[in-house]
Tab-separated table of C-alpha atoms in Angstrom:
chain	number	residue	atom	x	y	z
A	8	UNK	CA	-30.456	-33.870	55.526
A	9	UNK	CA	-29.908	-35.433	52.109
A	10	UNK	CA	-26.806	-33.317	51.600
A	11	UNK	CA	-25.220	-34.997	54.620
A	12	UNK	CA	-26.349	-38.539	53.715
A	13	UNK	CA	-24.027	-38.833	50.695
A	14	UNK	CA	-20.740	-38.446	52.586
A	15	UNK	CA	-22.035	-40.675	55.388
A	16	UNK	CA	-22.924	-43.417	52.883
A	17	UNK	CA	-19.553	-43.011	51.183
A	18	UNK	CA	-17.823	-43.322	54.553
A	19	UNK	CA	-19.819	-46.454	55.384
A	20	UNK	CA	-18.890	-48.041	52.040
A	21	UNK	CA	-15.224	-47.129	52.568
A	22	UNK	CA	-15.186	-48.651	56.054
A	23	UNK	CA	-16.914	-51.790	54.791
A	24	UNK	CA	-14.323	-52.072	52.033
A	25	UNK	CA	-11.507	-51.705	54.550
A	26	UNK	CA	-13.064	-54.361	56.767
A	27	UNK	CA	-13.448	-56.728	53.834
A	28	UNK	CA	-9.856	-56.119	52.758
A	29	UNK	CA	-8.599	-56.742	56.277
A	30	UNK	CA	-10.577	-59.980	56.473
A	31	UNK	CA	-9.203	-61.170	53.137
A	32	UNK	CA	-5.657	-60.364	54.209
A	33	UNK	CA	-6.082	-62.299	57.429
A	34	UNK	CA	-7.367	-65.365	55.572
A	35	UNK	CA	-4.586	-65.113	52.984
A	36	UNK	CA	-1.934	-64.850	55.680
A	37	UNK	CA	-3.406	-67.793	57.556
A	38	UNK	CA	-3.372	-69.900	54.382
A	39	UNK	CA	0.307	-69.252	53.681
A	40	UNK	CA	2.778	-71.889	54.867
A	41	UNK	CA	5.390	-71.192	57.514
A	42	UNK	CA	8.266	-69.139	56.045
A	43	UNK	CA	11.402	-71.044	55.092
A	44	UNK	CA	13.995	-70.502	57.848
A	45	UNK	CA	17.071	-68.306	57.476
A	46	UNK	CA	20.550	-69.843	57.145
A	47	UNK	CA	23.886	-68.153	57.793
A	48	UNK	CA	25.643	-69.519	54.669
A	49	UNK	CA	27.667	-66.855	52.843
A	50	UNK	CA	28.918	-66.782	49.227
A	51	UNK	CA	32.477	-67.864	48.480
A	52	UNK	CA	33.113	-64.726	46.399
A	53	UNK	CA	31.315	-61.696	44.972
A	54	UNK	CA	34.151	-60.694	42.631
A	55	UNK	CA	33.769	-60.256	38.878
A	56	UNK	CA	36.442	-61.465	36.437
A	57	UNK	CA	39.181	-58.868	35.943
A	58	UNK	CA	38.679	-57.171	32.541
A	59	UNK	CA	41.495	-57.069	30.008
A	60	UNK	CA	43.341	-53.732	30.391
A	61	UNK	CA	43.028	-51.245	27.522
A	62	UNK	CA	46.216	-50.926	25.508
A	63	UNK	CA	47.677	-47.432	25.912
A	64	UNK	CA	49.585	-46.041	22.904
A	65	UNK	CA	53.163	-45.005	23.529
A	66	UNK	CA	53.781	-41.333	24.353
A	67	UNK	CA	50.175	-40.730	25.454
A	68	UNK	CA	50.225	-37.599	27.586
A	69	UNK	CA	49.135	-37.390	31.225
A	70	UNK	CA	45.746	-35.807	31.895
A	71	UNK	CA	45.646	-32.385	33.508
A	72	UNK	CA	42.779	-30.861	35.467
A	73	UNK	CA	41.808	-28.556	32.591
A	74	UNK	CA	41.324	-31.617	30.347
A	75	UNK	CA	38.735	-33.243	32.573
A	76	UNK	CA	35.037	-32.925	33.349
A	77	UNK	CA	34.337	-34.414	36.806
A	78	UNK	CA	30.867	-35.822	37.591
A	79	UNK	CA	29.663	-37.023	40.979
A	80	UNK	CA	28.690	-40.681	40.653
A	81	UNK	CA	26.518	-41.079	43.760
A	82	UNK	CA	26.858	-42.712	47.177
A	83	UNK	CA	26.317	-46.374	47.965
A	84	UNK	CA	26.729	-48.777	50.856
A	85	UNK	CA	29.743	-51.003	51.414
A	86	UNK	CA	30.014	-53.729	54.049
A	87	UNK	CA	30.851	-53.150	57.706
A	88	UNK	CA	29.025	-49.844	58.071
A	89	UNK	CA	30.997	-48.091	55.332
A	90	UNK	CA	29.749	-45.858	52.532
A	91	UNK	CA	31.358	-45.169	49.173
A	92	UNK	CA	31.155	-42.279	46.707
A	93	UNK	CA	32.321	-42.249	43.100
A	94	UNK	CA	33.713	-39.418	40.966
A	95	UNK	CA	33.816	-39.878	37.173
A	96	UNK	CA	36.261	-38.153	34.809
A	97	UNK	CA	35.479	-37.468	31.147
A	98	UNK	CA	37.855	-35.886	28.639
A	99	UNK	CA	37.003	-32.403	27.294
A	100	UNK	CA	39.795	-32.392	24.696
A	101	UNK	CA	40.308	-33.893	21.238
A	102	UNK	CA	43.213	-36.132	22.285
A	103	UNK	CA	43.460	-39.064	24.684
A	104	UNK	CA	45.285	-38.777	28.004
A	105	UNK	CA	46.237	-41.066	30.883
A	106	UNK	CA	45.307	-41.012	34.571
A	107	UNK	CA	47.168	-43.099	37.139
A	108	UNK	CA	47.610	-42.995	40.893
A	109	UNK	CA	45.698	-41.274	43.669
A	110	UNK	CA	43.817	-37.985	43.579
A	111	UNK	CA	44.201	-35.371	46.271
A	112	UNK	CA	40.894	-34.812	48.065
A	113	UNK	CA	39.423	-31.840	49.927
A	114	UNK	CA	35.937	-31.821	51.457
A	115	UNK	CA	33.735	-28.749	51.992
A	116	UNK	CA	30.534	-28.157	53.956
A	117	UNK	CA	27.397	-26.357	52.778
A	118	UNK	CA	28.901	-22.951	53.618
A	119	UNK	CA	32.060	-23.583	51.607
A	120	UNK	CA	34.292	-24.211	54.626
A	121	UNK	CA	36.966	-26.875	54.242
A	122	UNK	CA	36.564	-29.939	56.469
A	123	UNK	CA	39.892	-31.310	57.792
A	124	UNK	CA	40.559	-34.799	56.408
A	125	UNK	CA	42.959	-37.679	56.898
A	126	UNK	CA	43.260	-39.723	53.689
A	127	UNK	CA	44.752	-43.137	52.936
A	128	UNK	CA	44.807	-45.456	49.877
A	129	UNK	CA	41.750	-47.716	49.572
A	130	UNK	CA	42.440	-51.424	49.942
A	131	UNK	CA	42.095	-53.996	47.182
A	132	UNK	CA	41.914	-51.704	44.132
A	133	UNK	CA	44.578	-51.781	41.368
A	134	UNK	CA	46.632	-48.766	40.310
A	135	UNK	CA	46.950	-49.393	36.567
A	136	UNK	CA	47.099	-46.515	34.055
A	137	UNK	CA	43.651	-45.614	32.687
A	138	UNK	CA	43.215	-44.264	29.156
A	139	UNK	CA	40.681	-41.403	29.071
A	140	UNK	CA	39.373	-41.104	25.535
A	141	UNK	CA	38.602	-37.781	23.805
A	142	UNK	CA	34.996	-36.651	23.506
A	143	UNK	CA	33.827	-38.199	26.777
A	144	UNK	CA	33.018	-34.979	28.647
A	145	UNK	CA	29.286	-35.805	28.654
A	146	UNK	CA	29.774	-38.773	30.988
A	147	UNK	CA	26.806	-39.419	33.295
A	148	UNK	CA	26.525	-41.272	36.564
A	149	UNK	CA	25.013	-44.721	36.136
A	150	UNK	CA	25.512	-44.779	32.343
A	151	UNK	CA	28.302	-47.012	30.963
A	152	UNK	CA	30.755	-45.212	28.666
A	153	UNK	CA	34.029	-46.497	27.278
A	154	UNK	CA	37.164	-44.436	27.851
A	155	UNK	CA	36.126	-42.829	31.160
A	156	UNK	CA	37.939	-43.036	34.517
A	157	UNK	CA	36.599	-42.915	38.055
A	158	UNK	CA	37.812	-42.888	41.642
A	159	UNK	CA	36.107	-44.029	44.837
A	160	UNK	CA	36.015	-42.519	48.319
A	161	UNK	CA	35.296	-44.849	51.266
A	162	UNK	CA	34.465	-43.830	54.819
A	163	UNK	CA	33.137	-45.285	58.074
A	164	UNK	CA	29.752	-44.252	59.434
A	165	UNK	CA	30.443	-45.398	63.013
A	166	UNK	CA	33.375	-45.928	65.375
A	167	UNK	CA	33.973	-49.566	64.371
A	168	UNK	CA	31.848	-51.002	67.177
A	169	UNK	CA	28.537	-49.697	65.859
A	170	UNK	CA	28.546	-46.574	68.043
A	171	UNK	CA	27.981	-43.058	66.676
A	172	UNK	CA	31.048	-40.914	66.045
A	173	UNK	CA	31.772	-38.430	68.835
A	174	UNK	CA	31.844	-35.588	68.080
A	175	UNK	CA	29.358	-35.824	65.221
A	176	UNK	CA	31.257	-35.238	61.950
A	177	UNK	CA	30.345	-32.286	59.700
A	178	UNK	CA	28.484	-32.975	56.466
A	179	UNK	CA	30.476	-32.635	53.267
A	180	UNK	CA	28.453	-31.298	50.339
A	181	UNK	CA	31.266	-30.649	47.824
A	182	UNK	CA	34.546	-32.364	46.935
A	183	UNK	CA	37.647	-30.862	45.316
A	184	UNK	CA	40.168	-33.231	43.715
A	185	UNK	CA	43.631	-32.745	42.230
A	186	UNK	CA	45.120	-35.174	39.709
A	187	UNK	CA	48.752	-36.327	39.968
A	188	UNK	CA	51.219	-33.793	38.575
A	189	UNK	CA	48.773	-30.862	38.551
A	190	UNK	CA	47.974	-28.476	41.406
A	191	UNK	CA	44.754	-27.166	39.828
A	192	UNK	CA	41.647	-28.598	41.480
A	193	UNK	CA	38.324	-29.869	40.161
A	194	UNK	CA	35.219	-29.418	42.304
A	195	UNK	CA	32.035	-31.502	42.252
A	196	UNK	CA	28.849	-31.111	44.270
A	197	UNK	CA	27.670	-34.103	46.300
A	198	UNK	CA	24.278	-35.052	44.879
A	199	UNK	CA	21.762	-37.543	46.324
A	200	UNK	CA	21.973	-41.143	45.155
A	201	UNK	CA	19.139	-42.529	42.953
A	202	UNK	CA	17.225	-43.849	45.986
A	203	UNK	CA	17.645	-40.544	47.883
A	204	UNK	CA	19.226	-42.356	50.823
A	205	UNK	CA	22.510	-40.432	51.064
A	206	UNK	CA	22.958	-36.737	50.312
A	207	UNK	CA	26.278	-35.876	51.993
A	208	UNK	CA	29.728	-37.291	52.729
A	209	UNK	CA	29.965	-37.638	56.515
A	210	UNK	CA	33.200	-39.497	57.377
A	211	UNK	CA	33.620	-40.669	60.952
A	212	UNK	CA	36.650	-38.970	62.553
A	213	UNK	CA	37.263	-37.198	59.196
A	214	UNK	CA	38.992	-40.263	57.700
A	215	UNK	CA	38.536	-41.144	54.015
A	216	UNK	CA	40.136	-43.905	51.929
A	217	UNK	CA	40.823	-42.927	48.302
A	218	UNK	CA	41.095	-45.396	45.423
A	219	UNK	CA	43.431	-45.163	42.470
A	220	UNK	CA	41.872	-44.357	39.093
A	221	UNK	CA	39.730	-47.162	37.664
A	222	UNK	CA	38.146	-47.733	34.233
A	223	UNK	CA	34.417	-46.926	34.061
A	224	UNK	CA	32.362	-49.860	32.652
A	225	UNK	CA	32.024	-49.984	28.885
A	226	UNK	CA	28.616	-50.333	27.173
A	227	UNK	CA	30.216	-52.900	24.847
A	228	UNK	CA	29.767	-55.465	27.605
A	229	UNK	CA	26.039	-56.190	27.747
A	230	UNK	CA	25.065	-57.292	31.264
A	231	UNK	CA	23.370	-60.652	31.601
A	232	UNK	CA	19.753	-60.309	32.749
A	233	UNK	CA	19.352	-61.333	36.366
A	234	UNK	CA	17.536	-64.697	36.187
A	235	UNK	CA	15.505	-63.723	39.271
A	236	UNK	CA	14.646	-60.173	38.162
A	237	UNK	CA	11.086	-61.255	37.329
A	238	UNK	CA	10.351	-62.209	40.939
A	239	UNK	CA	8.320	-59.555	42.768
A	240	UNK	CA	9.998	-58.892	46.128
A	241	UNK	CA	8.090	-57.631	49.159
A	242	UNK	CA	9.219	-57.256	52.773
A	243	UNK	CA	7.291	-57.701	56.015
A	244	UNK	CA	9.344	-55.751	58.566
A	245	UNK	CA	8.536	-54.787	62.182
A	246	UNK	CA	7.698	-51.112	62.591
A	247	UNK	CA	10.368	-50.634	65.275
A	248	UNK	CA	13.532	-52.369	66.447
A	249	UNK	CA	15.772	-51.589	69.404
A	250	UNK	CA	19.459	-50.899	68.753
A	251	UNK	CA	21.566	-53.851	69.867
A	252	UNK	CA	18.940	-56.455	68.977
A	253	UNK	CA	18.287	-58.815	66.067
A	254	UNK	CA	15.888	-57.616	63.376
A	255	UNK	CA	13.797	-60.539	62.135
A	256	UNK	CA	11.676	-60.003	59.033
A	257	UNK	CA	10.149	-61.898	56.107
A	258	UNK	CA	10.826	-61.693	52.364
A	259	UNK	CA	8.131	-62.803	49.932
A	260	UNK	CA	9.113	-63.814	46.380
A	261	UNK	CA	6.171	-63.943	43.975
A	262	UNK	CA	6.338	-65.282	40.417
A	263	UNK	CA	4.023	-63.210	38.151
A	264	UNK	CA	5.016	-65.167	35.025
A	265	UNK	CA	3.463	-68.192	33.350
A	266	UNK	CA	6.623	-70.317	33.676
A	267	UNK	CA	8.345	-71.575	36.833
A	268	UNK	CA	11.495	-69.805	38.049
A	269	UNK	CA	14.009	-72.418	39.181
A	270	UNK	CA	16.710	-71.903	41.784
A	271	UNK	CA	20.236	-73.119	40.941
A	272	UNK	CA	22.715	-75.207	42.891
A	273	UNK	CA	24.211	-73.562	44.872
A	274	UNK	CA	21.314	-71.332	45.888
A	275	UNK	CA	21.388	-67.683	44.732
A	276	UNK	CA	23.082	-64.896	46.664
A	277	UNK	CA	21.072	-62.012	48.080
A	278	UNK	CA	22.089	-58.733	49.667
A	279	UNK	CA	20.395	-56.764	52.421
A	280	UNK	CA	21.266	-53.258	53.529
A	281	UNK	CA	19.873	-50.565	55.786
A	282	UNK	CA	20.594	-46.845	55.826
A	283	UNK	CA	19.225	-43.319	55.830
A	284	UNK	CA	20.399	-39.973	54.467
A	285	UNK	CA	23.716	-39.978	56.344
A	286	UNK	CA	24.544	-43.433	57.690
A	287	UNK	CA	23.971	-47.163	57.367
A	288	UNK	CA	24.168	-49.997	59.855
A	289	UNK	CA	24.224	-53.107	57.650
A	290	UNK	CA	25.140	-54.466	54.248
A	291	UNK	CA	25.386	-58.241	54.187
A	292	UNK	CA	25.340	-61.030	51.603
A	293	UNK	CA	24.040	-64.560	52.184
A	294	UNK	CA	22.884	-67.617	50.280
A	295	UNK	CA	19.114	-67.993	50.051
A	296	UNK	CA	17.810	-71.144	51.746
A	297	UNK	CA	16.220	-72.404	48.515
A	298	UNK	CA	16.668	-76.143	49.104
A	299	UNK	CA	13.151	-76.703	50.501
A	300	UNK	CA	11.417	-75.072	47.509
A	301	UNK	CA	13.564	-75.665	44.342
A	302	UNK	CA	11.371	-73.345	42.219
A	303	UNK	CA	8.689	-70.659	42.434
A	304	UNK	CA	5.691	-71.763	40.397
A	305	UNK	CA	3.563	-69.366	38.286
A	306	UNK	CA	1.423	-67.210	40.559
A	307	UNK	CA	3.083	-68.643	43.667
A	308	UNK	CA	4.617	-66.577	46.478
A	309	UNK	CA	7.261	-68.154	48.698
A	310	UNK	CA	8.251	-66.563	52.008
A	311	UNK	CA	11.689	-66.668	53.601
A	312	UNK	CA	12.680	-65.662	57.126
A	313	UNK	CA	15.535	-63.135	57.343
A	314	UNK	CA	17.543	-61.648	60.178
A	315	UNK	CA	19.881	-58.693	60.511
A	316	UNK	CA	21.931	-57.517	63.483
A	317	UNK	CA	21.317	-53.907	64.523
A	318	UNK	CA	24.523	-52.710	66.266
A	319	UNK	CA	24.103	-51.372	69.786
A	320	UNK	CA	25.499	-47.993	68.752
A	321	UNK	CA	23.046	-47.429	65.882
A	322	UNK	CA	21.532	-43.959	66.081
A	323	UNK	CA	17.793	-43.742	66.673
A	324	UNK	CA	15.814	-42.827	63.576
A	325	UNK	CA	14.068	-44.120	60.474
A	326	UNK	CA	16.045	-46.349	58.112
A	327	UNK	CA	15.285	-47.837	54.707
A	328	UNK	CA	15.790	-51.598	54.553
A	329	UNK	CA	16.373	-53.022	51.068
A	330	UNK	CA	16.681	-56.626	49.846
A	331	UNK	CA	17.612	-57.947	46.411
A	332	UNK	CA	19.377	-60.757	44.621
A	333	UNK	CA	23.093	-60.168	44.039
A	334	UNK	CA	24.001	-61.679	40.685
A	335	UNK	CA	27.478	-60.345	39.730
A	336	UNK	CA	27.589	-58.768	36.290
A	337	UNK	CA	23.813	-58.918	35.788
A	338	UNK	CA	21.071	-56.314	35.548
A	339	UNK	CA	19.115	-56.597	38.817
A	340	UNK	CA	15.369	-56.346	39.168
A	341	UNK	CA	13.670	-53.866	41.518
A	342	UNK	CA	14.608	-54.434	45.182
A	343	UNK	CA	12.128	-54.979	47.954
A	344	UNK	CA	12.153	-52.063	50.396
A	345	UNK	CA	10.584	-51.154	53.723
A	346	UNK	CA	11.202	-48.685	56.535
A	347	UNK	CA	12.029	-49.468	60.137
A	348	UNK	CA	12.363	-47.167	63.139
A	349	UNK	CA	15.418	-47.849	65.308
A	350	UNK	CA	14.924	-46.955	68.972
A	351	UNK	CA	17.360	-46.846	71.885
């Protein structure tokens, strides 16, 4: 009998601990003030200042495919249900070369079969010549390096009205690109992004927008620390939400420091986005309704009500919802994340 008493006692202690924790949580929640309401104010601009172009020496040769080492830069969310992938280009050779214009793009599935594509130039991105410096072949995604070029691919994840693409598009797991003036192609494998949200290029109706070559950020420019990076962000999100309805949730901002964290005028910008391994249904930016609070005191947690439209055509499934401050040119702190199940 004694052999069985130990696990029974342990179970009783565990259940008592759970009950005590639940009771404490209920009291804590009851003691918290009503969350600050959401406002629909949006930022005037999210653009960074245009950097000064690098001077290109006269008679610098054009880059050819054999000169370049392509690296897949990951997949991220744009606004309006779009996703974006980046491809970086380092220089294998001992001399500089120039890239300018649009790459040719081919997409392949997991069995190596080419996926038919319709391509077009991406909007709003310059087409200046980019100097690719020698000795940059070890470029890595997410790591600033001077003298490296990149291109972006943009695609829709729904039909424009929030409905799934019909028929369902094939999943692209590799990309082949050709640089202007050279028919040889460079192939890169599509790898998951750092948050493991997106692992394939799945363009609705096989349409992709392609950017001109851009300059990869230089490490010489040290990002400003995000003034709100110290705030611990947590989300209280409903377990399920029906497609076509409004997702209402709460963001809690807790100050773990010994000094207050003050909000500026105007209030800071935040971004919220939702997606899974192949699609996303939201990426929006708003101004935080910070007027009622002014600052988060040491040890204090302030809650804010949020809302996000879930388009009627959103596919059923589990999505990751993320929330963070959007401070252009700054190093962000960890986002708050939660999962939500979309039903139909």
